[in-house]
Steps between C-alpha positions, in 0.01 A plus 500: 500500500776744594699423182190579291454824693858599417450411134182707480668787681798482261278505196301793638826686573625431147175626344511821701863560411440419134214748482739782600788405267617687198444251218806412296361388164394139471745381766281615791197335343686167497512501881145375530488262206417144600745343257823616666667325793569662835872506417431674170283747690784563748749551215258744335462694824879522534524629144220756551651625829846536341349691206306735728801558732712600199227745403502644852139396553370423851297219339813286524433453873146387429624231257764393749245468778278297270789271418605468863144411602482228233848368584401477868178323409706249298760480780772567240793652690701573189230721350431653842867601520487629140205728583650616830814612320291682239301671777828604659614657173166676450493638855859619461408695187198649678719605795332270753828369635358329809263287289778440246733366765228275646427352155866455409580329833203268443622416148850433634366268769289306252783470247733379779241236605487388136883506474462708182831690454381725214204615710717556807744703290217703339343575838830629632555716191157653543574559871825674406304722259248573773777604742639731230155658459486543878849661490622234740832464320662297779241218474502519121880474500503211746246313292689576182822372656319185609360446149845539343653260753233233441540530123871430529449179694 
């Protein structure tokens, strides 16, 4: 019963978010087609969020939240981490550094649990960028030094 409640709540959340999104051609319409798999839907949401972030649109966060919700419903940690890192990048661009750090730390934790080196590295690079935006050059430098040292080994 509770699982069905969460599914219904997730679908309701997705519908509300979708109704407020800026539509990106036919790609956004594909989100609710019956003939695509959940993984294809997640990949499409990643693509749409990346496209919107590059355009500077706040809609990127809405796509990322939709993807994160679906990834959580599917209990897919890899996609959860992928959407957390995207949220971190979007919040950094918007100047919401506290939220950005929370999202990036979450992505880092998930990638470490998955033992996914590329994700770990990407999370740390985004964190370094965040620290530069925050003008915390000491933390950015320490993280940069750590990244260089781990790349050498």
